[in-house]
């Protein structure tokens, strides 16, 4: 076993500067909004782990079942020497792919990327122990920045799982898919895990569970601003709202002010006013249709799109060749 290596493309200072810029932009906009990437501090990541185990939150377990069932087919289609995983978190899902890719004997290297250096250190260590014959190289950074630093030296498959593509608004998504297409050479692959449009009676509870874990996760972004930017958000003054937008076909998570409020964000020298009932968007989670995602991939320059879905058609694994 070779010890895992780590490459850092984002420092804590850069991360803080990015948070400041996002908070300043979102909190001074009308309507107010915050990007979902700031949910995931240590507590936010822990709350997300709990969400994945809720009875109402089907995406994670549906994707896992699809990977268990079809990792072998995906391996046969893509046969990569290098597996790159964007937003790898705990690398839990990639283990299923690594088993099958490893079994085919083509895989040489696993490159997980995440913004969380601590999550990546733990994951790379665990994966190298479990897969001693695979070279493990972690990349700390955000997805777009990391795409510019992808290793070469073999044919690659980029995996972007968990439905995180749905957090991007359509313009960002188009740009992101185009960037992936630009870094991949002909014959290399992209593997996406995307949640599909389904009954709102299934979708909404997945983002507004009975135990209130998603509400805590949503509110956690305010704690992040309190801790990182010296803000004084009163978490009890906000409530979690999940709305299905049937036109854009995405779930919107919002935080609603329950009373008129003035919030001070010390590190930005900013005073923000909320009116009672005002809603601030904290996440979009787009749901896809097969035809839509195939068309987006084709428009970005991918071909031979293959898909695997569960019987209820709630989630899809999509593999496309560059
Ligand atoms: C990790 C971004 C895919 O959008 O379903 C879970 C995050 N938000 N519950 C999603 C999330 C609320 C999740 N992603």
mmCIF file of N, CA, C and O in Angstrom, residues 189-269:
data_model
loop_
_atom_site.group_PDB
_atom_site.id
_atom_site.type_symbol
_atom_site.label_atom_id
_atom_site.label_comp_id
_atom_site.label_asym_id
_atom_site.label_seq_id
_atom_site.Cartn_x
_atom_site.Cartn_y
_atom_site.Cartn_z
ATOM 1 N N UNK A 189 -15.155 9.224 -19.591
ATOM 2 C CA UNK A 189 -16.558 9.176 -19.185
ATOM 3 C C UNK A 189 -16.919 10.092 -18.013
ATOM 4 O O UNK A 189 -16.082 10.406 -17.177
ATOM 5 N N UNK A 190 -18.201 10.447 -18.005
ATOM 6 C CA UNK A 190 -18.797 11.172 -16.875
ATOM 7 C C UNK A 190 -19.904 10.295 -16.313
ATOM 8 O O UNK A 190 -20.731 9.772 -17.068
ATOM 9 N N UNK A 191 -19.927 10.108 -14.998
ATOM 10 C CA UNK A 191 -21.007 9.367 -14.340
ATOM 11 C C UNK A 191 -21.735 10.309 -13.392
ATOM 12 O O UNK A 191 -21.132 10.866 -12.477
ATOM 13 N N UNK A 192 -23.034 10.497 -13.647
ATOM 14 C CA UNK A 192 -23.840 11.369 -12.799
ATOM 15 C C UNK A 192 -24.848 10.559 -12.005
ATOM 16 O O UNK A 192 -25.378 9.554 -12.511
ATOM 17 N N UNK A 193 -25.132 10.999 -10.776
ATOM 18 C CA UNK A 193 -26.274 10.472 -10.025
ATOM 19 C C UNK A 193 -27.254 11.625 -9.900
ATOM 20 O O UNK A 193 -26.894 12.649 -9.329
ATOM 21 N N UNK A 194 -28.444 11.493 -10.472
ATOM 22 C CA UNK A 194 -29.417 12.591 -10.431
ATOM 23 C C UNK A 194 -30.776 12.109 -9.936
ATOM 24 O O UNK A 194 -31.227 11.012 -10.279
ATOM 25 N N UNK A 195 -31.438 12.952 -9.151
ATOM 26 C CA UNK A 195 -32.791 12.648 -8.697
ATOM 27 C C UNK A 195 -33.759 13.041 -9.817
ATOM 28 O O UNK A 195 -33.543 14.029 -10.525
ATOM 29 N N UNK A 196 -34.804 12.234 -9.968
ATOM 30 C CA UNK A 196 -35.760 12.454 -11.064
ATOM 31 C C UNK A 196 -37.032 13.130 -10.555
ATOM 32 O O UNK A 196 -37.362 13.059 -9.372
ATOM 33 N N UNK A 197 -37.744 13.765 -11.490
ATOM 34 C CA UNK A 197 -39.042 14.361 -11.159
ATOM 35 C C UNK A 197 -39.966 13.235 -10.718
ATOM 36 O O UNK A 197 -40.070 12.210 -11.395
ATOM 37 N N UNK A 198 -40.570 13.421 -9.560
ATOM 38 C CA UNK A 198 -41.513 12.414 -9.086
ATOM 39 C C UNK A 198 -42.656 13.123 -8.364
ATOM 40 O O UNK A 198 -42.730 14.347 -8.357
ATOM 41 N N UNK A 199 -43.564 12.352 -7.795
ATOM 42 C CA UNK A 199 -44.744 12.892 -7.120
ATOM 43 C C UNK A 199 -44.349 13.882 -6.007
ATOM 44 O O UNK A 199 -43.576 13.528 -5.112
ATOM 45 N N UNK A 200 -44.890 15.106 -6.025
ATOM 46 C CA UNK A 200 -44.590 16.080 -4.968
ATOM 47 C C UNK A 200 -44.912 15.551 -3.570
ATOM 48 O O UNK A 200 -44.285 15.975 -2.597
ATOM 49 N N UNK A 201 -45.830 14.579 -3.481
ATOM 50 C CA UNK A 201 -46.145 14.012 -2.162
ATOM 51 C C UNK A 201 -45.000 13.155 -1.637
ATOM 52 O O UNK A 201 -44.941 12.816 -0.454
ATOM 53 N N UNK A 202 -44.097 12.767 -2.553
ATOM 54 C CA UNK A 202 -42.884 12.055 -2.154
ATOM 55 C C UNK A 202 -41.733 13.052 -1.993
ATOM 56 O O UNK A 202 -40.940 12.975 -1.050
ATOM 57 N N UNK A 203 -41.677 13.998 -2.922
ATOM 58 C CA UNK A 203 -40.574 14.969 -2.948
ATOM 59 C C UNK A 203 -40.553 15.895 -1.730
ATOM 60 O O UNK A 203 -39.500 16.096 -1.113
ATOM 61 N N UNK A 204 -41.714 16.467 -1.423
ATOM 62 C CA UNK A 204 -41.724 17.502 -0.380
ATOM 63 C C UNK A 204 -41.329 16.954 0.993
ATOM 64 O O UNK A 204 -40.445 17.521 1.644
ATOM 65 N N UNK A 205 -41.904 15.831 1.434
ATOM 66 C CA UNK A 205 -41.471 15.298 2.741
ATOM 67 C C UNK A 205 -39.978 14.953 2.790
ATOM 68 O O UNK A 205 -39.367 15.006 3.864
ATOM 69 N N UNK A 206 -39.392 14.630 1.632
ATOM 70 C CA UNK A 206 -37.954 14.330 1.619
ATOM 71 C C UNK A 206 -37.142 15.558 2.027
ATOM 72 O O UNK A 206 -36.011 15.443 2.508
ATOM 73 N N UNK A 207 -37.719 16.750 1.830
ATOM 74 C CA UNK A 207 -37.046 18.006 2.183
ATOM 75 C C UNK A 207 -37.716 18.710 3.366
ATOM 76 O O UNK A 207 -37.417 19.857 3.666
ATOM 77 N N UNK A 208 -38.670 18.030 3.995
ATOM 78 C CA UNK A 208 -39.344 18.589 5.165
ATOM 79 C C UNK A 208 -39.824 17.422 6.015
ATOM 80 O O UNK A 208 -41.011 17.159 6.130
ATOM 81 N N UNK A 209 -38.862 16.722 6.617
ATOM 82 C CA UNK A 209 -39.147 15.475 7.328
ATOM 83 C C UNK A 209 -39.838 15.725 8.665
ATOM 84 O O UNK A 209 -39.710 16.797 9.261
ATOM 85 N N UNK A 210 -40.533 14.706 9.107
ATOM 86 C CA UNK A 210 -41.321 14.795 10.344
ATOM 87 C C UNK A 210 -40.444 15.045 11.571
ATOM 88 O O UNK A 210 -40.842 15.757 12.491
ATOM 89 N N UNK A 211 -39.237 14.494 11.577
ATOM 90 C CA UNK A 211 -38.378 14.653 12.755
ATOM 91 C C UNK A 211 -37.698 16.029 12.796
ATOM 92 O O UNK A 211 -37.063 16.388 13.789
ATOM 93 N N UNK A 212 -37.803 16.784 11.708
ATOM 94 C CA UNK A 212 -37.245 18.136 11.694
ATOM 95 C C UNK A 212 -35.732 18.206 11.504
ATOM 96 O O UNK A 212 -35.116 19.228 11.795
ATOM 97 N N UNK A 213 -35.129 17.132 10.995
ATOM 98 C CA UNK A 213 -33.673 17.143 10.794
ATOM 99 C C UNK A 213 -33.303 18.100 9.648
ATOM 100 O O UNK A 213 -32.332 18.857 9.736
ATOM 101 N N UNK A 214 -34.108 18.086 8.574
ATOM 102 C CA UNK A 214 -33.824 18.980 7.441
ATOM 103 C C UNK A 214 -33.967 20.444 7.880
ATOM 104 O O UNK A 214 -33.212 21.309 7.431
ATOM 105 N N UNK A 215 -34.929 20.704 8.768
ATOM 106 C CA UNK A 215 -35.087 22.067 9.287
ATOM 107 C C UNK A 215 -33.809 22.494 10.019
ATOM 108 O O UNK A 215 -33.309 23.604 9.829
ATOM 109 N N UNK A 216 -33.255 21.598 10.825
ATOM 110 C CA UNK A 216 -32.013 21.928 11.553
ATOM 111 C C UNK A 216 -30.856 22.154 10.588
ATOM 112 O O UNK A 216 -30.016 23.026 10.786
ATOM 113 N N UNK A 217 -30.841 21.315 9.529
ATOM 114 C CA UNK A 217 -29.798 21.431 8.497
ATOM 115 C C UNK A 217 -29.907 22.793 7.814
ATOM 116 O O UNK A 217 -28.906 23.503 7.630
ATOM 117 N N UNK A 218 -31.127 23.186 7.461
ATOM 118 C CA UNK A 218 -31.366 24.459 6.791
ATOM 119 C C UNK A 218 -30.924 25.613 7.706
ATOM 120 O O UNK A 218 -30.156 26.498 7.302
ATOM 121 N N UNK A 219 -31.375 25.585 8.951
ATOM 122 C CA UNK A 219 -31.033 26.643 9.914
ATOM 123 C C UNK A 219 -29.532 26.708 10.199
ATOM 124 O O UNK A 219 -29.009 27.757 10.572
ATOM 125 N N UNK A 220 -28.847 25.571 9.992
ATOM 126 C CA UNK A 220 -27.417 25.532 10.301
ATOM 127 C C UNK A 220 -26.613 26.554 9.494
ATOM 128 O O UNK A 220 -25.566 27.026 9.941
ATOM 129 N N UNK A 221 -27.123 26.925 8.309
ATOM 130 C CA UNK A 221 -26.368 27.902 7.518
ATOM 131 C C UNK A 221 -26.291 29.232 8.271
ATOM 132 O O UNK A 221 -25.306 29.969 8.160
ATOM 133 N N UNK A 222 -27.296 29.517 9.093
ATOM 134 C CA UNK A 222 -27.267 30.756 9.889
ATOM 135 C C UNK A 222 -26.199 30.653 10.977
ATOM 136 O O UNK A 222 -25.504 31.628 11.270
ATOM 137 N N UNK A 223 -26.052 29.460 11.568
ATOM 138 C CA UNK A 223 -24.971 29.260 12.556
ATOM 139 C C UNK A 223 -23.612 29.438 11.908
ATOM 140 O O UNK A 223 -22.680 29.955 12.527
ATOM 141 N N UNK A 224 -23.493 28.953 10.653
ATOM 142 C CA UNK A 224 -22.218 29.106 9.945
ATOM 143 C C UNK A 224 -21.891 30.597 9.804
ATOM 144 O O UNK A 224 -20.769 31.029 10.073
ATOM 145 N N UNK A 225 -22.893 31.396 9.426
ATOM 146 C CA UNK A 225 -22.655 32.842 9.297
ATOM 147 C C UNK A 225 -22.350 33.464 10.669
ATOM 148 O O UNK A 225 -21.499 34.349 10.772
ATOM 149 N N UNK A 226 -23.028 32.988 11.702
ATOM 150 C CA UNK A 226 -22.739 33.508 13.047
ATOM 151 C C UNK A 226 -21.288 33.216 13.434
ATOM 152 O O UNK A 226 -20.578 34.082 13.936
ATOM 153 N N UNK A 227 -20.852 31.972 13.175
ATOM 154 C CA UNK A 227 -19.504 31.580 13.601
ATOM 155 C C UNK A 227 -18.416 32.162 12.712
ATOM 156 O O UNK A 227 -17.395 32.628 13.205
ATOM 157 N N UNK A 228 -18.640 32.086 11.395
ATOM 158 C CA UNK A 228 -17.562 32.456 10.470
ATOM 159 C C UNK A 228 -17.502 33.957 10.198
ATOM 160 O O UNK A 228 -16.456 34.469 9.845
ATOM 161 N N UNK A 229 -18.651 34.629 10.295
ATOM 162 C CA UNK A 229 -18.675 36.051 9.916
ATOM 163 C C UNK A 229 -19.133 36.949 11.061
ATOM 164 O O UNK A 229 -19.474 38.113 10.832
ATOM 165 N N UNK A 230 -19.179 36.409 12.274
ATOM 166 C CA UNK A 230 -19.589 37.213 13.427
ATOM 167 C C UNK A 230 -20.989 37.783 13.296
ATOM 168 O O UNK A 230 -21.259 38.885 13.773
ATOM 169 N N UNK A 231 -21.895 37.032 12.663
ATOM 170 C CA UNK A 231 -23.276 37.510 12.534
ATOM 171 C C UNK A 231 -24.050 37.176 13.807
ATOM 172 O O UNK A 231 -23.577 36.383 14.638
ATOM 173 N N UNK A 232 -25.221 37.809 13.959
ATOM 174 C CA UNK A 232 -26.009 37.514 15.164
ATOM 175 C C UNK A 232 -27.429 37.049 14.815
ATOM 176 O O UNK A 232 -28.406 37.497 15.419
ATOM 177 N N UNK A 233 -27.527 36.143 13.838
ATOM 178 C CA UNK A 233 -28.826 35.555 13.498
ATOM 179 C C UNK A 233 -29.400 34.838 14.722
ATOM 180 O O UNK A 233 -28.686 34.069 15.369
ATOM 181 N N UNK A 234 -30.678 35.091 15.005
ATOM 182 C CA UNK A 234 -31.382 34.345 16.042
ATOM 183 C C UNK A 234 -32.103 33.192 15.348
ATOM 184 O O UNK A 234 -33.083 33.403 14.642
ATOM 185 N N UNK A 235 -31.606 31.967 15.539
ATOM 186 C CA UNK A 235 -32.145 30.818 14.796
ATOM 187 C C UNK A 235 -33.616 30.559 15.127
ATOM 188 O O UNK A 235 -34.358 30.041 14.304
ATOM 189 N N UNK A 236 -34.020 30.955 16.328
ATOM 190 C CA UNK A 236 -35.429 30.764 16.707
ATOM 191 C C UNK A 236 -36.358 31.705 15.952
ATOM 192 O O UNK A 236 -37.566 31.512 15.969
ATOM 193 N N UNK A 237 -35.802 32.713 15.316
ATOM 194 C CA UNK A 237 -36.618 33.674 14.578
ATOM 195 C C UNK A 237 -36.893 33.249 13.142
ATOM 196 O O UNK A 237 -37.523 33.992 12.388
ATOM 197 N N UNK A 238 -36.401 32.064 12.753
ATOM 198 C CA UNK A 238 -36.601 31.581 11.379
ATOM 199 C C UNK A 238 -37.205 30.193 11.377
ATOM 200 O O UNK A 238 -36.947 29.396 12.268
ATOM 201 N N UNK A 239 -38.013 29.919 10.338
ATOM 202 C CA UNK A 239 -38.510 28.550 10.208
ATOM 203 C C UNK A 239 -38.212 28.028 8.805
ATOM 204 O O UNK A 239 -38.128 28.786 7.834
ATOM 205 N N UNK A 240 -38.027 26.716 8.743
ATOM 206 C CA UNK A 240 -37.681 26.030 7.501
ATOM 207 C C UNK A 240 -38.921 25.830 6.635
ATOM 208 O O UNK A 240 -39.971 25.430 7.126
ATOM 209 N N UNK A 241 -38.772 26.117 5.334
ATOM 210 C CA UNK A 241 -39.868 25.913 4.383
ATOM 211 C C UNK A 241 -39.313 25.146 3.180
ATOM 212 O O UNK A 241 -38.216 25.446 2.704
ATOM 213 N N UNK A 242 -40.056 24.139 2.689
ATOM 214 C CA UNK A 242 -39.671 23.425 1.461
ATOM 215 C C UNK A 242 -40.815 23.564 0.461
ATOM 216 O O UNK A 242 -41.959 23.255 0.784
ATOM 217 N N UNK A 243 -40.496 24.057 -0.728
ATOM 218 C CA UNK A 243 -41.516 24.297 -1.745
ATOM 219 C C UNK A 243 -41.141 23.549 -3.021
ATOM 220 O O UNK A 243 -39.978 23.563 -3.430
ATOM 221 N N UNK A 244 -42.100 22.895 -3.655
ATOM 222 C CA UNK A 244 -41.861 22.282 -4.976
ATOM 223 C C UNK A 244 -42.289 23.286 -6.029
ATOM 224 O O UNK A 244 -43.437 23.740 -6.037
ATOM 225 N N UNK A 245 -41.358 23.665 -6.895
ATOM 226 C CA UNK A 245 -41.654 24.576 -7.996
ATOM 227 C C UNK A 245 -41.920 23.716 -9.243
ATOM 228 O O UNK A 245 -40.978 23.157 -9.822
ATOM 229 N N UNK A 246 -43.186 23.603 -9.648
ATOM 230 C CA UNK A 246 -43.523 22.673 -10.732
ATOM 231 C C UNK A 246 -43.116 23.187 -12.113
ATOM 232 O O UNK A 246 -43.089 22.417 -13.076
ATOM 233 N N UNK A 247 -42.786 24.462 -12.222
ATOM 234 C CA UNK A 247 -42.373 25.006 -13.519
ATOM 235 C C UNK A 247 -40.878 24.737 -13.737
ATOM 236 O O UNK A 247 -40.467 24.155 -14.741
ATOM 237 N N UNK A 248 -40.065 25.116 -12.773
ATOM 238 C CA UNK A 248 -38.621 24.861 -12.874
ATOM 239 C C UNK A 248 -38.277 23.420 -12.505
ATOM 240 O O UNK A 248 -37.160 22.976 -12.718
ATOM 241 N N UNK A 249 -39.237 22.730 -11.930
ATOM 242 C CA UNK A 249 -39.035 21.352 -11.481
ATOM 243 C C UNK A 249 -37.857 21.249 -10.510
ATOM 244 O O UNK A 249 -36.918 20.489 -10.722
ATOM 245 N N UNK A 250 -37.919 22.087 -9.479
ATOM 246 C CA UNK A 250 -36.947 21.942 -8.406
ATOM 247 C C UNK A 250 -37.604 22.217 -7.057
ATOM 248 O O UNK A 250 -38.626 22.884 -6.958
ATOM 249 N N UNK A 251 -36.969 21.621 -6.027
ATOM 250 C CA UNK A 251 -37.343 21.900 -4.651
ATOM 251 C C UNK A 251 -36.581 23.148 -4.233
ATOM 252 O O UNK A 251 -35.394 23.286 -4.544
ATOM 253 N N UNK A 252 -37.248 24.058 -3.574
ATOM 254 C CA UNK A 252 -36.559 25.196 -2.993
ATOM 255 C C UNK A 252 -36.651 25.095 -1.497
ATOM 256 O O UNK A 252 -37.744 24.927 -0.950
ATOM 257 N N UNK A 253 -35.518 25.184 -0.822
ATOM 258 C CA UNK A 253 -35.530 25.295 0.627
ATOM 259 C C UNK A 253 -35.366 26.782 0.939
ATOM 260 O O UNK A 253 -34.567 27.478 0.299
ATOM 261 N N UNK A 254 -36.140 27.213 1.897
ATOM 262 C CA UNK A 254 -36.087 28.621 2.287
ATOM 263 C C UNK A 254 -36.122 28.738 3.799
ATOM 264 O O UNK A 254 -36.609 27.837 4.474
ATOM 265 N N UNK A 255 -35.637 29.856 4.302
ATOM 266 C CA UNK A 255 -35.786 30.189 5.718
ATOM 267 C C UNK A 255 -36.700 31.400 5.787
ATOM 268 O O UNK A 255 -36.453 32.401 5.112
ATOM 269 N N UNK A 256 -37.760 31.256 6.572
ATOM 270 C CA UNK A 256 -38.747 32.341 6.674
ATOM 271 C C UNK A 256 -38.610 33.051 8.021
ATOM 272 O O UNK A 256 -38.634 32.404 9.079
ATOM 273 N N UNK A 257 -38.501 34.380 7.971
ATOM 274 C CA UNK A 257 -38.439 35.172 9.208
ATOM 275 C C UNK A 257 -39.826 35.178 9.828
ATOM 276 O O UNK A 257 -40.814 35.441 9.152
ATOM 277 N N UNK A 258 -39.897 34.841 11.116
ATOM 278 C CA UNK A 258 -41.210 34.769 11.769
ATOM 279 C C UNK A 258 -41.619 36.114 12.364
ATOM 280 O O UNK A 258 -42.743 36.274 12.814
ATOM 281 N N UNK A 259 -40.703 37.082 12.366
ATOM 282 C CA UNK A 259 -41.006 38.428 12.880
ATOM 283 C C UNK A 259 -40.075 39.423 12.190
ATOM 284 O O UNK A 259 -39.104 39.001 11.548
ATOM 285 N N UNK A 260 -40.363 40.697 12.283
ATOM 286 C CA UNK A 260 -39.426 41.706 11.784
ATOM 287 C C UNK A 260 -38.117 41.541 12.559
ATOM 288 O O UNK A 260 -38.154 41.308 13.771
ATOM 289 N N UNK A 261 -37.014 41.634 11.838
ATOM 290 C CA UNK A 261 -35.735 41.392 12.510
ATOM 291 C C UNK A 261 -34.622 42.224 11.893
ATOM 292 O O UNK A 261 -34.635 42.478 10.696
ATOM 293 N N UNK A 262 -33.670 42.600 12.714
ATOM 294 C CA UNK A 262 -32.469 43.262 12.209
ATOM 295 C C UNK A 262 -31.296 42.382 12.599
ATOM 296 O O UNK A 262 -31.157 42.006 13.761
ATOM 297 N N UNK A 263 -30.491 42.022 11.596
ATOM 298 C CA UNK A 263 -29.344 41.148 11.849
ATOM 299 C C UNK A 263 -28.074 41.910 11.501
ATOM 300 O O UNK A 263 -28.008 42.613 10.487
ATOM 301 N N UNK A 264 -27.086 41.787 12.356
ATOM 302 C CA UNK A 264 -25.809 42.439 12.133
ATOM 303 C C UNK A 264 -24.808 41.373 11.691
ATOM 304 O O UNK A 264 -24.697 40.320 12.328
ATOM 305 N N UNK A 265 -24.115 41.611 10.576
ATOM 306 C CA UNK A 265 -23.040 40.703 10.161
ATOM 307 C C UNK A 265 -21.739 41.467 10.350
ATOM 308 O O UNK A 265 -21.300 42.225 9.476
ATOM 309 N N UNK A 266 -21.137 41.275 11.538
ATOM 310 C CA UNK A 266 -20.020 42.127 11.967
ATOM 311 C C UNK A 266 -18.876 42.152 10.943
ATOM 312 O O UNK A 266 -18.419 43.220 10.555
ATOM 313 N N UNK A 267 -18.430 40.970 10.479
ATOM 314 C CA UNK A 267 -17.246 40.920 9.609
ATOM 315 C C UNK A 267 -17.484 41.564 8.252
ATOM 316 O O UNK A 267 -16.527 41.821 7.513
ATOM 317 N N UNK A 268 -18.745 41.778 7.906
ATOM 318 C CA UNK A 268 -19.040 42.443 6.626
ATOM 319 C C UNK A 268 -19.435 43.900 6.858
ATOM 320 O O UNK A 268 -19.696 44.636 5.900
ATOM 321 N N UNK A 269 -19.527 44.313 8.110
ATOM 322 C CA UNK A 269 -20.001 45.658 8.421
ATOM 323 C C UNK A 269 -21.383 45.877 7.839
ATOM 324 O O UNK A 269 -21.702 46.953 7.328
#
